[in-house]
Amino acid sequence: MRYFPVFVDTQHTRALLVGAGEVGARKLELLLKTQARITVVAPYVCPTVMKLVSNNDITLKQREFEDADIADNNLIFVATDKPEVNQHVHDLAVAQDKLVNVVDNTPLCKFITPSIVDRSPIIIAMSSGGVAPVLLRYLRQKLESVIPAQVSRLGTFSERFRDKVKHTLKSVTERRYFWEDVLDGDIAEDVIQQRDELAAEKLLELLAQYQSDKPVQGQVYLVGAGPGDPDLLTFRALRLMQKADVVVYDRLVSPDILELVRRDAEKIYVGKAKSRHTLPQQDINELLVSEALKGNRVVRLKGGDPFVFGRGGEEIQTLLKHQIGFEVVPGITAATGAASYAGIPLTHRDFAQSVVFATGHLKDDSIDLNWQALAQPNQTCVFYMGLTGLGIICQQLIKHGLPADTPIALVESATMVQQKVITGTLNTIESIATEHDIKPPTLTIVGGVVSLHNQLNWFQTCSENDV
């Protein structure tokens, strides 16, 4: 992040605008939305700027820029059509450690002005660092269309009661839960509909309930993060991630998804890799209990779906034992995500009328499965965590009746830009996987449906290998 976003308090800011053409007029209109004291210096003043000056408290110096003009100003905009003047003002400001912006010349900017969605006191600012202004304008239009103008009333209403809530509820967690209840419920709707007094009555009633009730009871949410692509998160998953006090996440949760977690939430990594556990499962279970008992809203973020080889059942059993409230938020399973992005339908009338999910290793690290049930014709088998035991899986399936030339696919980093798909047969895939250095997380798909990969492979134009 080259440009760090900050909001400057303009109440005591003195702003200087050098240049008063139409480009300068746009910056002046922006500055007039602030509380800054504004000075404009320019030998030529366009009609738009002249009108703004006449209708507002602006100091106009209609002459050439002089070095002394920047002395009392701490926010400087330069918008002339003379490159030598722009450069000179920039150099002068930098030498005096002042914030300077030369319009449409990013290299001469110590700061850049963002694209703004103004719902004062709520302000949303966005920037592309000057590299994609059209994209930024597009995103701003999207936000303008979905954020109601009346949201500004919510900001003013919240400010009205902020101190009272802070003095009544001593816990930061309690205050956050309280305001979330206000903003998620009918109180916010009353404010938007300009029923402020009714909203105030309801807020005070809710505040009294919070004050009289027992301490906030923590809650645990087992949330499926999906196979990796953040666009595949459910709306509910994203909403809870934004509300979490603590997020307990595993190795299969992608960095892009973690970026969507509430910024000030505590993030605890409990990932498991092959033959190496950061935290044993029982300790993870107890961690969820411990954080919930502190009154925290805990999100247990799991790759895929919590109930498909995610050990969600084991964690819930511990929560029940300690009477901790919980919810389960399903996610797109790794199997369905990998199959979809690899162009391999798990069922197909010509190839597979059933699909079976199996784990590549059991609790004791063995691969003692019901091979007879897995080695059935017209069936798709998906193995989770099966890369280490790939050779054993292939041998056992052949031993129990599947032809050695049965198609098989390995999908590494499913749904991500680095996704890799290799295909082969039961008797060739192990050597192909070694050749292409396939690594976890990888899912294994076995069955006739794999033969459709070349035809239906929409996500990647070509795979690593097709045999």
JSON list of N, CA and C in Angstrom, two decimals, residues 241-311:
[
{"chain": "A", "resi": 241, "resn": "MET", "atom": "N", "xyz": [-17.90, -12.55, 9.53]},
{"chain": "A", "resi": 241, "resn": "MET", "atom": "CA", "xyz": [-16.47, -12.26, 9.55]},
{"chain": "A", "resi": 241, "resn": "MET", "atom": "C", "xyz": [-16.22, -10.79, 9.88]},
{"chain": "A", "resi": 242, "resn": "GLN", "atom": "N", "xyz": [-17.14, -9.93, 9.44]},
{"chain": "A", "resi": 242, "resn": "GLN", "atom": "CA", "xyz": [-17.01, -8.50, 9.70]},
{"chain": "A", "resi": 242, "resn": "GLN", "atom": "C", "xyz": [-17.41, -8.14, 11.13]},
{"chain": "A", "resi": 243, "resn": "LYS", "atom": "N", "xyz": [-18.09, -9.05, 11.82]},
{"chain": "A", "resi": 243, "resn": "LYS", "atom": "CA", "xyz": [-18.55, -8.77, 13.18]},
{"chain": "A", "resi": 243, "resn": "LYS", "atom": "C", "xyz": [-17.70, -9.48, 14.24]},
{"chain": "A", "resi": 244, "resn": "ALA", "atom": "N", "xyz": [-16.80, -10.33, 13.83]},
{"chain": "A", "resi": 244, "resn": "ALA", "atom": "CA", "xyz": [-16.09, -11.20, 14.77]},
{"chain": "A", "resi": 244, "resn": "ALA", "atom": "C", "xyz": [-15.15, -10.41, 15.68]},
{"chain": "A", "resi": 245, "resn": "ASP", "atom": "N", "xyz": [-15.08, -10.85, 16.95]},
{"chain": "A", "resi": 245, "resn": "ASP", "atom": "CA", "xyz": [-14.05, -10.36, 17.87]},
{"chain": "A", "resi": 245, "resn": "ASP", "atom": "C", "xyz": [-12.79, -11.19, 17.73]},
{"chain": "A", "resi": 246, "resn": "VAL", "atom": "N", "xyz": [-12.99, -12.49, 17.52]},
{"chain": "A", "resi": 246, "resn": "VAL", "atom": "CA", "xyz": [-11.87, -13.43, 17.39]},
{"chain": "A", "resi": 246, "resn": "VAL", "atom": "C", "xyz": [-12.15, -14.33, 16.19]},
{"chain": "A", "resi": 247, "resn": "VAL", "atom": "N", "xyz": [-11.14, -14.55, 15.37]},
{"chain": "A", "resi": 247, "resn": "VAL", "atom": "CA", "xyz": [-11.25, -15.47, 14.24]},
{"chain": "A", "resi": 247, "resn": "VAL", "atom": "C", "xyz": [-10.20, -16.56, 14.39]},
{"chain": "A", "resi": 248, "resn": "VAL", "atom": "N", "xyz": [-10.67, -17.78, 14.47]},
{"chain": "A", "resi": 248, "resn": "VAL", "atom": "CA", "xyz": [-9.79, -18.95, 14.56]},
{"chain": "A", "resi": 248, "resn": "VAL", "atom": "C", "xyz": [-9.81, -19.61, 13.20]},
{"chain": "A", "resi": 249, "resn": "TYR", "atom": "N", "xyz": [-8.67, -19.64, 12.51]},
{"chain": "A", "resi": 249, "resn": "TYR", "atom": "CA", "xyz": [-8.68, -20.08, 11.12]},
{"chain": "A", "resi": 249, "resn": "TYR", "atom": "C", "xyz": [-7.62, -21.15, 10.87]},
{"chain": "A", "resi": 250, "resn": "ASP", "atom": "N", "xyz": [-7.84, -21.91, 9.80]},
{"chain": "A", "resi": 250, "resn": "ASP", "atom": "CA", "xyz": [-6.92, -23.00, 9.49]},
{"chain": "A", "resi": 250, "resn": "ASP", "atom": "C", "xyz": [-6.12, -22.71, 8.23]},
{"chain": "A", "resi": 251, "resn": "ARG", "atom": "N", "xyz": [-5.29, -23.66, 7.86]},
{"chain": "A", "resi": 251, "resn": "ARG", "atom": "CA", "xyz": [-4.34, -23.47, 6.76]},
{"chain": "A", "resi": 251, "resn": "ARG", "atom": "C", "xyz": [-5.03, -23.30, 5.41]},
{"chain": "A", "resi": 252, "resn": "LEU", "atom": "N", "xyz": [-6.22, -23.84, 5.26]},
{"chain": "A", "resi": 252, "resn": "LEU", "atom": "CA", "xyz": [-6.90, -23.82, 3.97]},
{"chain": "A", "resi": 252, "resn": "LEU", "atom": "C", "xyz": [-7.68, -22.53, 3.72]},
{"chain": "A", "resi": 253, "resn": "VAL", "atom": "N", "xyz": [-7.66, -21.61, 4.67]},
{"chain": "A", "resi": 253, "resn": "VAL", "atom": "CA", "xyz": [-8.32, -20.32, 4.47]},
{"chain": "A", "resi": 253, "resn": "VAL", "atom": "C", "xyz": [-7.33, -19.40, 3.76]},
{"chain": "A", "resi": 254, "resn": "SER", "atom": "N", "xyz": [-7.69, -18.93, 2.58]},
{"chain": "A", "resi": 254, "resn": "SER", "atom": "CA", "xyz": [-6.76, -18.17, 1.75]},
{"chain": "A", "resi": 254, "resn": "SER", "atom": "C", "xyz": [-6.50, -16.77, 2.34]},
{"chain": "A", "resi": 255, "resn": "PRO", "atom": "N", "xyz": [-5.33, -16.19, 2.06]},
{"chain": "A", "resi": 255, "resn": "PRO", "atom": "CA", "xyz": [-5.04, -14.83, 2.52]},
{"chain": "A", "resi": 255, "resn": "PRO", "atom": "C", "xyz": [-6.06, -13.81, 2.02]},
{"chain": "A", "resi": 256, "resn": "ASP", "atom": "N", "xyz": [-6.59, -14.01, 0.81]},
{"chain": "A", "resi": 256, "resn": "ASP", "atom": "CA", "xyz": [-7.59, -13.08, 0.27]},
{"chain": "A", "resi": 256, "resn": "ASP", "atom": "C", "xyz": [-8.85, -13.08, 1.12]},
{"chain": "A", "resi": 257, "resn": "ILE", "atom": "N", "xyz": [-9.22, -14.24, 1.65]},
{"chain": "A", "resi": 257, "resn": "ILE", "atom": "CA", "xyz": [-10.40, -14.32, 2.51]},
{"chain": "A", "resi": 257, "resn": "ILE", "atom": "C", "xyz": [-10.11, -13.69, 3.86]},
{"chain": "A", "resi": 258, "resn": "LEU", "atom": "N", "xyz": [-8.92, -13.90, 4.40]},
{"chain": "A", "resi": 258, "resn": "LEU", "atom": "CA", "xyz": [-8.57, -13.28, 5.68]},
{"chain": "A", "resi": 258, "resn": "LEU", "atom": "C", "xyz": [-8.59, -11.76, 5.60]},
{"chain": "A", "resi": 259, "resn": "GLU", "atom": "N", "xyz": [-8.32, -11.22, 4.42]},
{"chain": "A", "resi": 259, "resn": "GLU", "atom": "CA", "xyz": [-8.36, -9.76, 4.25]},
{"chain": "A", "resi": 259, "resn": "GLU", "atom": "C", "xyz": [-9.76, -9.20, 4.48]},
{"chain": "A", "resi": 260, "resn": "LEU", "atom": "N", "xyz": [-10.78, -10.05, 4.39]},
{"chain": "A", "resi": 260, "resn": "LEU", "atom": "CA", "xyz": [-12.16, -9.59, 4.55]},
{"chain": "A", "resi": 260, "resn": "LEU", "atom": "C", "xyz": [-12.62, -9.63, 6.00]},
{"chain": "A", "resi": 261, "resn": "VAL", "atom": "N", "xyz": [-11.79, -10.17, 6.89]},
{"chain": "A", "resi": 261, "resn": "VAL", "atom": "CA", "xyz": [-12.12, -10.21, 8.31]},
{"chain": "A", "resi": 261, "resn": "VAL", "atom": "C", "xyz": [-12.02, -8.80, 8.90]},
{"chain": "A", "resi": 262, "resn": "ARG", "atom": "N", "xyz": [-12.84, -8.52, 9.90]},
{"chain": "A", "resi": 262, "resn": "ARG", "atom": "CA", "xyz": [-12.79, -7.22, 10.57]},
{"chain": "A", "resi": 262, "resn": "ARG", "atom": "C", "xyz": [-11.36, -6.88, 10.98]},
{"chain": "A", "resi": 263, "resn": "ARG", "atom": "N", "xyz": [-10.93, -5.68, 10.68]},
{"chain": "A", "resi": 263, "resn": "ARG", "atom": "CA", "xyz": [-9.53, -5.29, 10.86]},
{"chain": "A", "resi": 263, "resn": "ARG", "atom": "C", "xyz": [-9.01, -5.50, 12.28]},
{"chain": "A", "resi": 264, "resn": "ASP", "atom": "N", "xyz": [-9.81, -5.13, 13.28]},
{"chain": "A", "resi": 264, "resn": "ASP", "atom": "CA", "xyz": [-9.30, -5.20, 14.64]},
{"chain": "A", "resi": 264, "resn": "ASP", "atom": "C", "xyz": [-9.66, -6.49, 15.36]},
{"chain": "A", "resi": 265, "resn": "ALA", "atom": "N", "xyz": [-10.15, -7.49, 14.62]},
{"chain": "A", "resi": 265, "resn": "ALA", "atom": "CA", "xyz": [-10.41, -8.79, 15.23]},
{"chain": "A", "resi": 265, "resn": "ALA", "atom": "C", "xyz": [-9.09, -9.49, 15.52]},
{"chain": "A", "resi": 266, "resn": "GLU", "atom": "N", "xyz": [-9.06, -10.25, 16.60]},
{"chain": "A", "resi": 266, "resn": "GLU", "atom": "CA", "xyz": [-7.88, -11.07, 16.89]},
{"chain": "A", "resi": 266, "resn": "GLU", "atom": "C", "xyz": [-7.91, -12.30, 15.99]},
{"chain": "A", "resi": 267, "resn": "LYS", "atom": "N", "xyz": [-6.83, -12.57, 15.30]},
{"chain": "A", "resi": 267, "resn": "LYS", "atom": "CA", "xyz": [-6.76, -13.70, 14.38]},
{"chain": "A", "resi": 267, "resn": "LYS", "atom": "C", "xyz": [-5.82, -14.75, 14.96]},
{"chain": "A", "resi": 268, "resn": "ILE", "atom": "N", "xyz": [-6.33, -15.96, 15.14]},
{"chain": "A", "resi": 268, "resn": "ILE", "atom": "CA", "xyz": [-5.55, -17.05, 15.73]},
{"chain": "A", "resi": 268, "resn": "ILE", "atom": "C", "xyz": [-5.42, -18.18, 14.72]},
{"chain": "A", "resi": 269, "resn": "TYR", "atom": "N", "xyz": [-4.19, -18.47, 14.34]},
{"chain": "A", "resi": 269, "resn": "TYR", "atom": "CA", "xyz": [-3.94, -19.53, 13.35]},
{"chain": "A", "resi": 269, "resn": "TYR", "atom": "C", "xyz": [-3.80, -20.88, 14.04]},
{"chain": "A", "resi": 270, "resn": "VAL", "atom": "N", "xyz": [-4.58, -21.85, 13.58]},
{"chain": "A", "resi": 270, "resn": "VAL", "atom": "CA", "xyz": [-4.52, -23.20, 14.16]},
{"chain": "A", "resi": 270, "resn": "VAL", "atom": "C", "xyz": [-4.37, -24.23, 13.03]},
{"chain": "A", "resi": 271, "resn": "GLY", "atom": "N", "xyz": [-3.66, -23.85, 11.99]},
{"chain": "A", "resi": 271, "resn": "GLY", "atom": "CA", "xyz": [-3.58, -24.68, 10.79]},
{"chain": "A", "resi": 271, "resn": "GLY", "atom": "C", "xyz": [-2.90, -26.00, 11.01]},
{"chain": "A", "resi": 272, "resn": "LYS", "atom": "N", "xyz": [-3.26, -26.94, 10.15]},
{"chain": "A", "resi": 272, "resn": "LYS", "atom": "CA", "xyz": [-2.67, -28.27, 10.17]},
{"chain": "A", "resi": 272, "resn": "LYS", "atom": "C", "xyz": [-2.07, -28.55, 8.81]},
{"chain": "A", "resi": 273, "resn": "ALA", "atom": "N", "xyz": [-0.84, -28.98, 8.80]},
{"chain": "A", "resi": 273, "resn": "ALA", "atom": "CA", "xyz": [-0.20, -29.44, 7.58]},
{"chain": "A", "resi": 273, "resn": "ALA", "atom": "C", "xyz": [0.10, -30.92, 7.75]},
{"chain": "A", "resi": 274, "resn": "LYS", "atom": "N", "xyz": [0.59, -31.53, 6.70]},
{"chain": "A", "resi": 274, "resn": "LYS", "atom": "CA", "xyz": [0.86, -32.97, 6.73]},
{"chain": "A", "resi": 274, "resn": "LYS", "atom": "C", "xyz": [1.81, -33.31, 7.88]},
{"chain": "A", "resi": 275, "resn": "SER", "atom": "N", "xyz": [1.32, -34.15, 8.79]},
{"chain": "A", "resi": 275, "resn": "SER", "atom": "CA", "xyz": [2.12, -34.65, 9.92]},
{"chain": "A", "resi": 275, "resn": "SER", "atom": "C", "xyz": [2.61, -33.52, 10.83]},
{"chain": "A", "resi": 276, "resn": "ARG", "atom": "N", "xyz": [1.95, -32.34, 10.80]},
{"chain": "A", "resi": 276, "resn": "ARG", "atom": "CA", "xyz": [2.38, -31.25, 11.66]},
{"chain": "A", "resi": 276, "resn": "ARG", "atom": "C", "xyz": [1.16, -30.42, 12.05]},
{"chain": "A", "resi": 277, "resn": "HIS", "atom": "N", "xyz": [0.83, -30.41, 13.32]},
{"chain": "A", "resi": 277, "resn": "HIS", "atom": "CA", "xyz": [-0.33, -29.67, 13.82]},
{"chain": "A", "resi": 277, "resn": "HIS", "atom": "C", "xyz": [0.14, -28.47, 14.62]},
{"chain": "A", "resi": 278, "resn": "THR", "atom": "N", "xyz": [-0.29, -27.28, 14.22]},
{"chain": "A", "resi": 278, "resn": "THR", "atom": "CA", "xyz": [0.00, -26.11, 15.02]},
{"chain": "A", "resi": 278, "resn": "THR", "atom": "C", "xyz": [-0.65, -26.22, 16.39]},
{"chain": "A", "resi": 279, "resn": "LEU", "atom": "N", "xyz": [-1.87, -26.75, 16.42]},
{"chain": "A", "resi": 279, "resn": "LEU", "atom": "CA", "xyz": [-2.60, -26.93, 17.66]},
{"chain": "A", "resi": 279, "resn": "LEU", "atom": "C", "xyz": [-3.44, -28.21, 17.53]},
{"chain": "A", "resi": 280, "resn": "PRO", "atom": "N", "xyz": [-3.32, -29.14, 18.48]},
{"chain": "A", "resi": 280, "resn": "PRO", "atom": "CA", "xyz": [-4.14, -30.36, 18.42]},
{"chain": "A", "resi": 280, "resn": "PRO", "atom": "C", "xyz": [-5.62, -30.01, 18.44]},
{"chain": "A", "resi": 281, "resn": "GLN", "atom": "N", "xyz": [-6.44, -30.91, 17.86]},
{"chain": "A", "resi": 281, "resn": "GLN", "atom": "CA", "xyz": [-7.87, -30.62, 17.73]},
{"chain": "A", "resi": 281, "resn": "GLN", "atom": "C", "xyz": [-8.54, -30.36, 19.07]},
{"chain": "A", "resi": 282, "resn": "GLN", "atom": "N", "xyz": [-8.18, -31.11, 20.09]},
{"chain": "A", "resi": 282, "resn": "GLN", "atom": "CA", "xyz": [-8.81, -30.89, 21.39]},
{"chain": "A", "resi": 282, "resn": "GLN", "atom": "C", "xyz": [-8.48, -29.51, 21.94]},
{"chain": "A", "resi": 283, "resn": "ASP", "atom": "N", "xyz": [-7.27, -29.04, 21.69]},
{"chain": "A", "resi": 283, "resn": "ASP", "atom": "CA", "xyz": [-6.89, -27.70, 22.13]},
{"chain": "A", "resi": 283, "resn": "ASP", "atom": "C", "xyz": [-7.66, -26.63, 21.36]},
{"chain": "A", "resi": 284, "resn": "ILE", "atom": "N", "xyz": [-7.92, -26.90, 20.09]},
{"chain": "A", "resi": 284, "resn": "ILE", "atom": "CA", "xyz": [-8.74, -25.97, 19.31]},
{"chain": "A", "resi": 284, "resn": "ILE", "atom": "C", "xyz": [-10.14, -25.89, 19.89]},
{"chain": "A", "resi": 285, "resn": "ASN", "atom": "N", "xyz": [-10.70, -27.05, 20.23]},
{"chain": "A", "resi": 285, "resn": "ASN", "atom": "CA", "xyz": [-12.04, -27.08, 20.83]},
{"chain": "A", "resi": 285, "resn": "ASN", "atom": "C", "xyz": [-12.08, -26.24, 22.10]},
{"chain": "A", "resi": 286, "resn": "GLU", "atom": "N", "xyz": [-11.07, -26.41, 22.95]},
{"chain": "A", "resi": 286, "resn": "GLU", "atom": "CA", "xyz": [-11.04, -25.68, 24.22]},
{"chain": "A", "resi": 286, "resn": "GLU", "atom": "C", "xyz": [-10.80, -24.19, 23.99]},
{"chain": "A", "resi": 287, "resn": "LEU", "atom": "N", "xyz": [-10.04, -23.86, 22.95]},
{"chain": "A", "resi": 287, "resn": "LEU", "atom": "CA", "xyz": [-9.81, -22.45, 22.62]},
{"chain": "A", "resi": 287, "resn": "LEU", "atom": "C", "xyz": [-11.12, -21.75, 22.28]},
{"chain": "A", "resi": 288, "resn": "LEU", "atom": "N", "xyz": [-11.97, -22.41, 21.50]},
{"chain": "A", "resi": 288, "resn": "LEU", "atom": "CA", "xyz": [-13.26, -21.83, 21.14]},
{"chain": "A", "resi": 288, "resn": "LEU", "atom": "C", "xyz": [-14.09, -21.56, 22.39]},
{"chain": "A", "resi": 289, "resn": "VAL", "atom": "N", "xyz": [-14.09, -22.52, 23.30]},
{"chain": "A", "resi": 289, "resn": "VAL", "atom": "CA", "xyz": [-14.84, -22.36, 24.56]},
{"chain": "A", "resi": 289, "resn": "VAL", "atom": "C", "xyz": [-14.28, -21.19, 25.36]},
{"chain": "A", "resi": 290, "resn": "SER", "atom": "N", "xyz": [-12.96, -21.15, 25.50]},
{"chain": "A", "resi": 290, "resn": "SER", "atom": "CA", "xyz": [-12.32, -20.11, 26.31]},
{"chain": "A", "resi": 290, "resn": "SER", "atom": "C", "xyz": [-12.64, -18.71, 25.78]},
{"chain": "A", "resi": 291, "resn": "GLU", "atom": "N", "xyz": [-12.56, -18.52, 24.47]},
{"chain": "A", "resi": 291, "resn": "GLU", "atom": "CA", "xyz": [-12.83, -17.20, 23.91]},
{"chain": "A", "resi": 291, "resn": "GLU", "atom": "C", "xyz": [-14.30, -16.82, 24.03]},
{"chain": "A", "resi": 292, "resn": "ALA", "atom": "N", "xyz": [-15.19, -17.79, 23.87]},
{"chain": "A", "resi": 292, "resn": "ALA", "atom": "CA", "xyz": [-16.63, -17.51, 24.01]},
{"chain": "A", "resi": 292, "resn": "ALA", "atom": "C", "xyz": [-16.97, -17.13, 25.45]},
{"chain": "A", "resi": 293, "resn": "LEU", "atom": "N", "xyz": [-16.34, -17.80, 26.42]},
{"chain": "A", "resi": 293, "resn": "LEU", "atom": "CA", "xyz": [-16.61, -17.49, 27.82]},
{"chain": "A", "resi": 293, "resn": "LEU", "atom": "C", "xyz": [-16.15, -16.09, 28.20]},
{"chain": "A", "resi": 294, "resn": "LYS", "atom": "N", "xyz": [-15.25, -15.51, 27.42]},
{"chain": "A", "resi": 294, "resn": "LYS", "atom": "CA", "xyz": [-14.83, -14.13, 27.65]},
{"chain": "A", "resi": 294, "resn": "LYS", "atom": "C", "xyz": [-15.86, -13.12, 27.12]},
{"chain": "A", "resi": 295, "resn": "GLY", "atom": "N", "xyz": [-16.91, -13.64, 26.47]},
{"chain": "A", "resi": 295, "resn": "GLY", "atom": "CA", "xyz": [-17.92, -12.76, 25.90]},
{"chain": "A", "resi": 295, "resn": "GLY", "atom": "C", "xyz": [-17.67, -12.40, 24.46]},
{"chain": "A", "resi": 296, "resn": "ASN", "atom": "N", "xyz": [-16.72, -13.07, 23.83]},
{"chain": "A", "resi": 296, "resn": "ASN", "atom": "CA", "xyz": [-16.37, -12.75, 22.45]},
{"chain": "A", "resi": 296, "resn": "ASN", "atom": "C", "xyz": [-17.29, -13.42, 21.44]},
{"chain": "A", "resi": 297, "resn": "ARG", "atom": "N", "xyz": [-17.44, -12.78, 20.31]},
{"chain": "A", "resi": 297, "resn": "ARG", "atom": "CA", "xyz": [-18.10, -13.40, 19.16]},
{"chain": "A", "resi": 297, "resn": "ARG", "atom": "C", "xyz": [-16.98, -14.08, 18.36]},
{"chain": "A", "resi": 298, "resn": "VAL", "atom": "N", "xyz": [-16.99, -15.39, 18.36]},
{"chain": "A", "resi": 298, "resn": "VAL", "atom": "CA", "xyz": [-15.89, -16.17, 17.80]},
{"chain": "A", "resi": 298, "resn": "VAL", "atom": "C", "xyz": [-16.32, -16.78, 16.47]},
{"chain": "A", "resi": 299, "resn": "VAL", "atom": "N", "xyz": [-15.55, -16.54, 15.43]},
{"chain": "A", "resi": 299, "resn": "VAL", "atom": "CA", "xyz": [-15.77, -17.18, 14.14]},
{"chain": "A", "resi": 299, "resn": "VAL", "atom": "C", "xyz": [-14.69, -18.23, 13.93]},
{"chain": "A", "resi": 300, "resn": "ARG", "atom": "N", "xyz": [-15.13, -19.48, 13.82]},
{"chain": "A", "resi": 300, "resn": "ARG", "atom": "CA", "xyz": [-14.21, -20.57, 13.48]},
{"chain": "A", "resi": 300, "resn": "ARG", "atom": "C", "xyz": [-14.27, -20.71, 11.97]},
{"chain": "A", "resi": 301, "resn": "LEU", "atom": "N", "xyz": [-13.25, -20.20, 11.31]},
{"chain": "A", "resi": 301, "resn": "LEU", "atom": "CA", "xyz": [-13.24, -20.11, 9.86]},
{"chain": "A", "resi": 301, "resn": "LEU", "atom": "C", "xyz": [-12.53, -21.33, 9.28]},
{"chain": "A", "resi": 302, "resn": "LYS", "atom": "N", "xyz": [-13.27, -22.09, 8.48]},
{"chain": "A", "resi": 302, "resn": "LYS", "atom": "CA", "xyz": [-12.76, -23.35, 7.97]},
{"chain": "A", "resi": 302, "resn": "LYS", "atom": "C", "xyz": [-12.79, -23.36, 6.44]},
{"chain": "A", "resi": 303, "resn": "GLY", "atom": "N", "xyz": [-11.76, -23.89, 5.83]},
{"chain": "A", "resi": 303, "resn": "GLY", "atom": "CA", "xyz": [-11.79, -24.08, 4.40]},
{"chain": "A", "resi": 303, "resn": "GLY", "atom": "C", "xyz": [-12.90, -25.03, 4.01]},
{"chain": "A", "resi": 304, "resn": "GLY", "atom": "N", "xyz": [-13.58, -24.75, 2.89]},
{"chain": "A", "resi": 304, "resn": "GLY", "atom": "CA", "xyz": [-14.67, -25.62, 2.46]},
{"chain": "A", "resi": 304, "resn": "GLY", "atom": "C", "xyz": [-15.89, -25.46, 3.33]},
{"chain": "A", "resi": 305, "resn": "ASP", "atom": "N", "xyz": [-16.43, -26.58, 3.79]},
{"chain": "A", "resi": 305, "resn": "ASP", "atom": "CA", "xyz": [-17.64, -26.60, 4.62]},
{"chain": "A", "resi": 305, "resn": "ASP", "atom": "C", "xyz": [-17.29, -27.21, 5.97]},
{"chain": "A", "resi": 306, "resn": "PRO", "atom": "N", "xyz": [-17.81, -26.64, 7.08]},
{"chain": "A", "resi": 306, "resn": "PRO", "atom": "CA", "xyz": [-17.45, -27.15, 8.41]},
{"chain": "A", "resi": 306, "resn": "PRO", "atom": "C", "xyz": [-17.82, -28.60, 8.65]},
{"chain": "A", "resi": 307, "resn": "PHE", "atom": "N", "xyz": [-18.84, -29.10, 7.93]},
{"chain": "A", "resi": 307, "resn": "PHE", "atom": "CA", "xyz": [-19.33, -30.45, 8.18]},
{"chain": "A", "resi": 307, "resn": "PHE", "atom": "C", "xyz": [-18.86, -31.47, 7.13]},
{"chain": "A", "resi": 308, "resn": "VAL", "atom": "N", "xyz": [-17.96, -31.06, 6.25]},
{"chain": "A", "resi": 308, "resn": "VAL", "atom": "CA", "xyz": [-17.40, -32.01, 5.28]},
{"chain": "A", "resi": 308, "resn": "VAL", "atom": "C", "xyz": [-15.90, -32.10, 5.54]},
{"chain": "A", "resi": 309, "resn": "PHE", "atom": "N", "xyz": [-15.50, -33.07, 6.34]},
{"chain": "A", "resi": 309, "resn": "PHE", "atom": "CA", "xyz": [-14.11, -33.27, 6.76]},
{"chain": "A", "resi": 309, "resn": "PHE", "atom": "C", "xyz": [-13.52, -32.01, 7.39]},
{"chain": "A", "resi": 310, "resn": "GLY", "atom": "N", "xyz": [-14.37, -31.23, 8.06]},
{"chain": "A", "resi": 310, "resn": "GLY", "atom": "CA", "xyz": [-13.91, -30.02, 8.71]},
{"chain": "A", "resi": 310, "resn": "GLY", "atom": "C", "xyz": [-13.87, -30.13, 10.21]},
{"chain": "A", "resi": 311, "resn": "ARG", "atom": "N", "xyz": [-14.21, -31.31, 10.76]},
{"chain": "A", "resi": 311, "resn": "ARG", "atom": "CA", "xyz": [-14.22, -31.56, 12.20]},
{"chain": "A", "resi": 311, "resn": "ARG", "atom": "C", "xyz": [-15.16, -30.63, 12.96]}
]
